[in-house]
Amino acid sequence: RRLDRYEHVTLTGPKSPEALPDEMRRMDVGLIPFVRNDFTRSIYPLKANEYLAAGLPVVTTAFADLSDLQGVLSIARTDSQFIGAVEAAVRDRGNEERQRQRIEVASDNRWQHRAGDVRTVLNRTRTAVPSA
């Protein structure tokens, strides 16, 4: 509720999955402001891929290892870095090349691709470990 006082912040409440594409078209930047702690250290924020799939610039805190998304999102380690990254992301919003890169990275992170990666590792493990 404290955010309601800011002019450029809109709290929309829960949305149905069908409403999300229209809602995300109204956004300038996707934020993932998680606190870094023992719990969040092991979280993988699926929201990052959802924002990227919509072509949105993403700014996140340095709460977990997101190195696989480095280059298409901004990882801020301090409050001032977070603010600066949000400002830069808003300026970059209309950059079509960067938007295409974000969408491409999100496409590579679909469940079908992840399942294929797991299958490849399992197949390598099965051939590397002798049968009993």
mmCIF file with all atom_site columns, C-alpha atoms in Angstrom:
data_model
loop_
_atom_site.group_PDB
_atom_site.id
_atom_site.type_symbol
_atom_site.label_atom_id
_atom_site.label_alt_id
_atom_site.label_comp_id
_atom_site.label_asym_id
_atom_site.label_entity_id
_atom_site.label_seq_id
_atom_site.pdbx_PDB_ins_code
_atom_site.Cartn_x
_atom_site.Cartn_y
_atom_site.Cartn_z
_atom_site.occupancy
_atom_site.B_iso_or_equiv
_atom_site.pdbx_formal_charge
_atom_site.auth_seq_id
_atom_site.auth_comp_id
_atom_site.auth_asym_id
_atom_site.auth_atom_id
_atom_site.pdbx_PDB_model_num
ATOM 1   C CA . ARG A 1 1   ? 0.000  0.000   0.000   1.00 0.00 ? 1   ARG A CA 1
ATOM 2   C CA . ARG A 1 2   ? 2.950  2.342   0.569   1.00 0.00 ? 2   ARG A CA 1
ATOM 3   C CA . LEU A 1 3   ? 3.650  2.190   -3.169  1.00 0.00 ? 3   LEU A CA 1
ATOM 4   C CA . ASP A 1 4   ? 0.238  3.698   -3.992  1.00 0.00 ? 4   ASP A CA 1
ATOM 5   C CA . ARG A 1 5   ? 1.616  7.174   -3.309  1.00 0.00 ? 5   ARG A CA 1
ATOM 6   C CA . TYR A 1 6   ? 4.033  7.051   -6.248  1.00 0.00 ? 6   TYR A CA 1
ATOM 7   C CA . GLU A 1 7   ? 2.799  8.557   -9.497  1.00 0.00 ? 7   GLU A CA 1
ATOM 8   C CA . HIS A 1 8   ? 4.462  6.018   -11.793 1.00 0.00 ? 8   HIS A CA 1
ATOM 9   C CA . VAL A 1 9   ? 3.496  2.909   -9.822  1.00 0.00 ? 9   VAL A CA 1
ATOM 10  C CA . THR A 1 10  ? 0.254  1.106   -10.559 1.00 0.00 ? 10  THR A CA 1
ATOM 11  C CA . LEU A 1 11  ? -0.905 -1.714  -8.317  1.00 0.00 ? 11  LEU A CA 1
ATOM 12  C CA . THR A 1 12  ? -3.248 -3.848  -10.384 1.00 0.00 ? 12  THR A CA 1
ATOM 13  C CA . GLY A 1 13  ? -3.914 -6.778  -8.093  1.00 0.00 ? 13  GLY A CA 1
ATOM 14  C CA . PRO A 1 14  ? -4.236 -10.362 -9.313  1.00 0.00 ? 14  PRO A CA 1
ATOM 15  C CA . LYS A 1 15  ? -4.787 -10.948 -13.043 1.00 0.00 ? 15  LYS A CA 1
ATOM 16  C CA . SER A 1 16  ? -5.946 -13.992 -14.945 1.00 0.00 ? 16  SER A CA 1
ATOM 17  C CA . PRO A 1 17  ? -3.392 -15.607 -17.274 1.00 0.00 ? 17  PRO A CA 1
ATOM 18  C CA . GLU A 1 18  ? -5.452 -14.414 -20.248 1.00 0.00 ? 18  GLU A CA 1
ATOM 19  C CA . ALA A 1 19  ? -5.137 -10.797 -19.104 1.00 0.00 ? 19  ALA A CA 1
ATOM 20  C CA . LEU A 1 20  ? -1.351 -10.867 -18.687 1.00 0.00 ? 20  LEU A CA 1
ATOM 21  C CA . PRO A 1 21  ? -0.274 -10.080 -22.268 1.00 0.00 ? 21  PRO A CA 1
ATOM 22  C CA . ASP A 1 22  ? -2.295 -6.849  -22.287 1.00 0.00 ? 22  ASP A CA 1
ATOM 23  C CA . GLU A 1 23  ? -1.091 -5.986  -18.793 1.00 0.00 ? 23  GLU A CA 1
ATOM 24  C CA . MET A 1 24  ? 2.559  -6.548  -19.718 1.00 0.00 ? 24  MET A CA 1
ATOM 25  C CA . ARG A 1 25  ? 2.244  -4.357  -22.821 1.00 0.00 ? 25  ARG A CA 1
ATOM 26  C CA . ARG A 1 26  ? 1.566  -1.465  -20.439 1.00 0.00 ? 26  ARG A CA 1
ATOM 27  C CA . MET A 1 27  ? 4.769  -2.101  -18.467 1.00 0.00 ? 27  MET A CA 1
ATOM 28  C CA . ASP A 1 28  ? 8.053  -0.288  -18.983 1.00 0.00 ? 28  ASP A CA 1
ATOM 29  C CA . VAL A 1 29  ? 10.276 -2.666  -17.003 1.00 0.00 ? 29  VAL A CA 1
ATOM 30  C CA . GLY A 1 30  ? 9.939  -5.939  -15.112 1.00 0.00 ? 30  GLY A CA 1
ATOM 31  C CA . LEU A 1 31  ? 11.186 -5.824  -11.518 1.00 0.00 ? 31  LEU A CA 1
ATOM 32  C CA . ILE A 1 32  ? 12.367 -8.702  -9.344  1.00 0.00 ? 32  ILE A CA 1
ATOM 33  C CA . PRO A 1 33  ? 13.342 -7.009  -6.054  1.00 0.00 ? 33  PRO A CA 1
ATOM 34  C CA . PHE A 1 34  ? 13.956 -10.108 -3.916  1.00 0.00 ? 34  PHE A CA 1
ATOM 35  C CA . VAL A 1 35  ? 15.907 -9.818  -0.680  1.00 0.00 ? 35  VAL A CA 1
ATOM 36  C CA . ARG A 1 36  ? 19.056 -11.936 -0.624  1.00 0.00 ? 36  ARG A CA 1
ATOM 37  C CA . ASN A 1 37  ? 18.867 -14.612 2.075   1.00 0.00 ? 37  ASN A CA 1
ATOM 38  C CA . ASP A 1 38  ? 19.210 -18.374 2.530   1.00 0.00 ? 38  ASP A CA 1
ATOM 39  C CA . PHE A 1 39  ? 15.742 -18.993 1.094   1.00 0.00 ? 39  PHE A CA 1
ATOM 40  C CA . THR A 1 40  ? 15.995 -16.803 -2.014  1.00 0.00 ? 40  THR A CA 1
ATOM 41  C CA . ARG A 1 41  ? 19.548 -17.914 -2.817  1.00 0.00 ? 41  ARG A CA 1
ATOM 42  C CA . SER A 1 42  ? 18.127 -21.130 -4.323  1.00 0.00 ? 42  SER A CA 1
ATOM 43  C CA . ILE A 1 43  ? 15.137 -19.580 -6.117  1.00 0.00 ? 43  ILE A CA 1
ATOM 44  C CA . TYR A 1 44  ? 15.001 -19.386 -9.887  1.00 0.00 ? 44  TYR A CA 1
ATOM 45  C CA . PRO A 1 45  ? 12.570 -16.583 -10.723 1.00 0.00 ? 45  PRO A CA 1
ATOM 46  C CA . LEU A 1 46  ? 10.370 -17.832 -13.560 1.00 0.00 ? 46  LEU A CA 1
ATOM 47  C CA . LYS A 1 47  ? 9.002  -14.298 -13.683 1.00 0.00 ? 47  LYS A CA 1
ATOM 48  C CA . ALA A 1 48  ? 12.288 -13.250 -15.316 1.00 0.00 ? 48  ALA A CA 1
ATOM 49  C CA . ASN A 1 49  ? 11.564 -15.452 -18.333 1.00 0.00 ? 49  ASN A CA 1
ATOM 50  C CA . GLU A 1 50  ? 7.977  -14.229 -18.470 1.00 0.00 ? 50  GLU A CA 1
ATOM 51  C CA . TYR A 1 51  ? 9.156  -10.611 -18.544 1.00 0.00 ? 51  TYR A CA 1
ATOM 52  C CA . LEU A 1 52  ? 11.829 -11.451 -21.128 1.00 0.00 ? 52  LEU A CA 1
ATOM 53  C CA . ALA A 1 53  ? 9.317  -13.330 -23.309 1.00 0.00 ? 53  ALA A CA 1
ATOM 54  C CA . ALA A 1 54  ? 7.270  -10.132 -23.397 1.00 0.00 ? 54  ALA A CA 1
ATOM 55  C CA . GLY A 1 55  ? 10.402 -8.286  -24.524 1.00 0.00 ? 55  GLY A CA 1
ATOM 56  C CA . LEU A 1 56  ? 10.565 -6.260  -21.311 1.00 0.00 ? 56  LEU A CA 1
ATOM 57  C CA . PRO A 1 57  ? 13.823 -5.061  -19.800 1.00 0.00 ? 57  PRO A CA 1
ATOM 58  C CA . VAL A 1 58  ? 14.304 -6.734  -16.406 1.00 0.00 ? 58  VAL A CA 1
ATOM 59  C CA . VAL A 1 59  ? 15.987 -5.401  -13.283 1.00 0.00 ? 59  VAL A CA 1
ATOM 60  C CA . THR A 1 60  ? 16.639 -7.743  -10.382 1.00 0.00 ? 60  THR A CA 1
ATOM 61  C CA . THR A 1 61  ? 18.516 -7.701  -7.129  1.00 0.00 ? 61  THR A CA 1
ATOM 62  C CA . ALA A 1 62  ? 21.542 -9.983  -6.738  1.00 0.00 ? 62  ALA A CA 1
ATOM 63  C CA . PHE A 1 63  ? 19.628 -12.549 -4.687  1.00 0.00 ? 63  PHE A CA 1
ATOM 64  C CA . ALA A 1 64  ? 20.637 -15.709 -6.598  1.00 0.00 ? 64  ALA A CA 1
ATOM 65  C CA . ASP A 1 65  ? 22.860 -16.929 -9.405  1.00 0.00 ? 65  ASP A CA 1
ATOM 66  C CA . LEU A 1 66  ? 21.233 -15.614 -12.573 1.00 0.00 ? 66  LEU A CA 1
ATOM 67  C CA . SER A 1 67  ? 24.384 -15.783 -14.682 1.00 0.00 ? 67  SER A CA 1
ATOM 68  C CA . ASP A 1 68  ? 22.528 -17.697 -17.402 1.00 0.00 ? 68  ASP A CA 1
ATOM 69  C CA . LEU A 1 69  ? 20.500 -14.524 -18.009 1.00 0.00 ? 69  LEU A CA 1
ATOM 70  C CA . GLN A 1 70  ? 23.403 -12.088 -17.761 1.00 0.00 ? 70  GLN A CA 1
ATOM 71  C CA . GLY A 1 71  ? 23.401 -9.717  -20.684 1.00 0.00 ? 71  GLY A CA 1
ATOM 72  C CA . VAL A 1 72  ? 19.622 -9.602  -21.059 1.00 0.00 ? 72  VAL A CA 1
ATOM 73  C CA . LEU A 1 73  ? 18.737 -8.435  -17.558 1.00 0.00 ? 73  LEU A CA 1
ATOM 74  C CA . SER A 1 74  ? 20.319 -6.063  -15.069 1.00 0.00 ? 74  SER A CA 1
ATOM 75  C CA . ILE A 1 75  ? 21.478 -7.421  -11.733 1.00 0.00 ? 75  ILE A CA 1
ATOM 76  C CA . ALA A 1 76  ? 21.804 -4.710  -9.067  1.00 0.00 ? 76  ALA A CA 1
ATOM 77  C CA . ARG A 1 77  ? 23.847 -5.222  -5.930  1.00 0.00 ? 77  ARG A CA 1
ATOM 78  C CA . THR A 1 78  ? 23.003 -1.916  -4.230  1.00 0.00 ? 78  THR A CA 1
ATOM 79  C CA . ASP A 1 79  ? 19.988 0.380   -3.957  1.00 0.00 ? 79  ASP A CA 1
ATOM 80  C CA . SER A 1 80  ? 21.621 2.988   -6.169  1.00 0.00 ? 80  SER A CA 1
ATOM 81  C CA . GLN A 1 81  ? 22.505 0.363   -8.795  1.00 0.00 ? 81  GLN A CA 1
ATOM 82  C CA . PHE A 1 82  ? 18.876 -0.806  -8.750  1.00 0.00 ? 82  PHE A CA 1
ATOM 83  C CA . ILE A 1 83  ? 17.574 2.723   -9.306  1.00 0.00 ? 83  ILE A CA 1
ATOM 84  C CA . GLY A 1 84  ? 20.116 3.369   -12.061 1.00 0.00 ? 84  GLY A CA 1
ATOM 85  C CA . ALA A 1 85  ? 19.284 0.064   -13.748 1.00 0.00 ? 85  ALA A CA 1
ATOM 86  C CA . VAL A 1 86  ? 15.555 0.858   -13.693 1.00 0.00 ? 86  VAL A CA 1
ATOM 87  C CA . GLU A 1 87  ? 16.207 4.275   -15.232 1.00 0.00 ? 87  GLU A CA 1
ATOM 88  C CA . ALA A 1 88  ? 18.420 2.715   -17.932 1.00 0.00 ? 88  ALA A CA 1
ATOM 89  C CA . ALA A 1 89  ? 15.844 -0.021  -18.587 1.00 0.00 ? 89  ALA A CA 1
ATOM 90  C CA . VAL A 1 90  ? 13.081 2.530   -19.091 1.00 0.00 ? 90  VAL A CA 1
ATOM 91  C CA . ARG A 1 91  ? 15.272 4.409   -21.583 1.00 0.00 ? 91  ARG A CA 1
ATOM 92  C CA . ASP A 1 92  ? 16.063 1.098   -23.366 1.00 0.00 ? 92  ASP A CA 1
ATOM 93  C CA . ARG A 1 93  ? 12.410 -0.055  -23.551 1.00 0.00 ? 93  ARG A CA 1
ATOM 94  C CA . GLY A 1 94  ? 11.965 0.775   -27.248 1.00 0.00 ? 94  GLY A CA 1
ATOM 95  C CA . ASN A 1 95  ? 15.259 -0.764  -28.425 1.00 0.00 ? 95  ASN A CA 1
ATOM 96  C CA . GLU A 1 96  ? 14.000 -3.399  -30.870 1.00 0.00 ? 96  GLU A CA 1
ATOM 97  C CA . GLU A 1 97  ? 17.312 -5.281  -31.083 1.00 0.00 ? 97  GLU A CA 1
ATOM 98  C CA . ARG A 1 98  ? 17.515 -5.645  -27.295 1.00 0.00 ? 98  ARG A CA 1
ATOM 99  C CA . GLN A 1 99  ? 13.840 -6.628  -27.219 1.00 0.00 ? 99  GLN A CA 1
ATOM 100 C CA . ARG A 1 100 ? 14.525 -9.356  -29.793 1.00 0.00 ? 100 ARG A CA 1
ATOM 101 C CA . GLN A 1 101 ? 17.466 -10.626 -27.702 1.00 0.00 ? 101 GLN A CA 1
ATOM 102 C CA . ARG A 1 102 ? 15.309 -10.808 -24.590 1.00 0.00 ? 102 ARG A CA 1
ATOM 103 C CA . ILE A 1 103 ? 12.583 -12.743 -26.401 1.00 0.00 ? 103 ILE A CA 1
ATOM 104 C CA . GLU A 1 104 ? 15.162 -15.126 -27.896 1.00 0.00 ? 104 GLU A CA 1
ATOM 105 C CA . VAL A 1 105 ? 16.725 -15.894 -24.494 1.00 0.00 ? 105 VAL A CA 1
ATOM 106 C CA . ALA A 1 106 ? 13.284 -16.521 -22.994 1.00 0.00 ? 106 ALA A CA 1
ATOM 107 C CA . SER A 1 107 ? 12.450 -18.838 -25.887 1.00 0.00 ? 107 SER A CA 1
ATOM 108 C CA . ASP A 1 108 ? 15.605 -20.845 -25.164 1.00 0.00 ? 108 ASP A CA 1
ATOM 109 C CA . ASN A 1 109 ? 14.455 -21.200 -21.542 1.00 0.00 ? 109 ASN A CA 1
ATOM 110 C CA . ARG A 1 110 ? 11.117 -22.847 -22.324 1.00 0.00 ? 110 ARG A CA 1
ATOM 111 C CA . TRP A 1 111 ? 10.308 -26.056 -20.444 1.00 0.00 ? 111 TRP A CA 1
ATOM 112 C CA . GLN A 1 112 ? 10.746 -28.105 -23.631 1.00 0.00 ? 112 GLN A CA 1
ATOM 113 C CA . HIS A 1 113 ? 14.346 -26.900 -23.943 1.00 0.00 ? 113 HIS A CA 1
ATOM 114 C CA . ARG A 1 114 ? 15.053 -27.431 -20.252 1.00 0.00 ? 114 ARG A CA 1
ATOM 115 C CA . ALA A 1 115 ? 13.624 -30.970 -20.422 1.00 0.00 ? 115 ALA A CA 1
ATOM 116 C CA . GLY A 1 116 ? 15.859 -31.665 -23.425 1.00 0.00 ? 116 GLY A CA 1
ATOM 117 C CA . ASP A 1 117 ? 18.885 -30.471 -21.451 1.00 0.00 ? 117 ASP A CA 1
ATOM 118 C CA . VAL A 1 118 ? 17.972 -32.793 -18.566 1.00 0.00 ? 118 VAL A CA 1
ATOM 119 C CA . ARG A 1 119 ? 17.511 -35.695 -20.998 1.00 0.00 ? 119 ARG A CA 1
ATOM 120 C CA . THR A 1 120 ? 20.967 -35.037 -22.482 1.00 0.00 ? 120 THR A CA 1
ATOM 121 C CA . VAL A 1 121 ? 22.602 -35.052 -19.038 1.00 0.00 ? 121 VAL A CA 1
ATOM 122 C CA . LEU A 1 122 ? 20.768 -38.231 -18.044 1.00 0.00 ? 122 LEU A CA 1
ATOM 123 C CA . ASN A 1 123 ? 21.811 -39.975 -21.267 1.00 0.00 ? 123 ASN A CA 1
ATOM 124 C CA . ARG A 1 124 ? 25.447 -38.967 -20.726 1.00 0.00 ? 124 ARG A CA 1
ATOM 125 C CA . THR A 1 125 ? 25.285 -40.167 -17.118 1.00 0.00 ? 125 THR A CA 1
ATOM 126 C CA . ARG A 1 126 ? 23.736 -43.485 -18.130 1.00 0.00 ? 126 ARG A CA 1
ATOM 127 C CA . THR A 1 127 ? 26.478 -44.191 -20.672 1.00 0.00 ? 127 THR A CA 1
ATOM 128 C CA . ALA A 1 128 ? 29.239 -43.038 -18.306 1.00 0.00 ? 128 ALA A CA 1
ATOM 129 C CA . VAL A 1 129 ? 28.181 -45.204 -15.362 1.00 0.00 ? 129 VAL A CA 1
ATOM 130 C CA . PRO A 1 130 ? 28.717 -48.958 -15.850 1.00 0.00 ? 130 PRO A CA 1
ATOM 131 C CA . SER A 1 131 ? 25.748 -51.236 -15.164 1.00 0.00 ? 131 SER A CA 1
ATOM 132 C CA . ALA A 1 132 ? 25.879 -53.352 -12.040 1.00 0.00 ? 132 ALA A CA 1
#
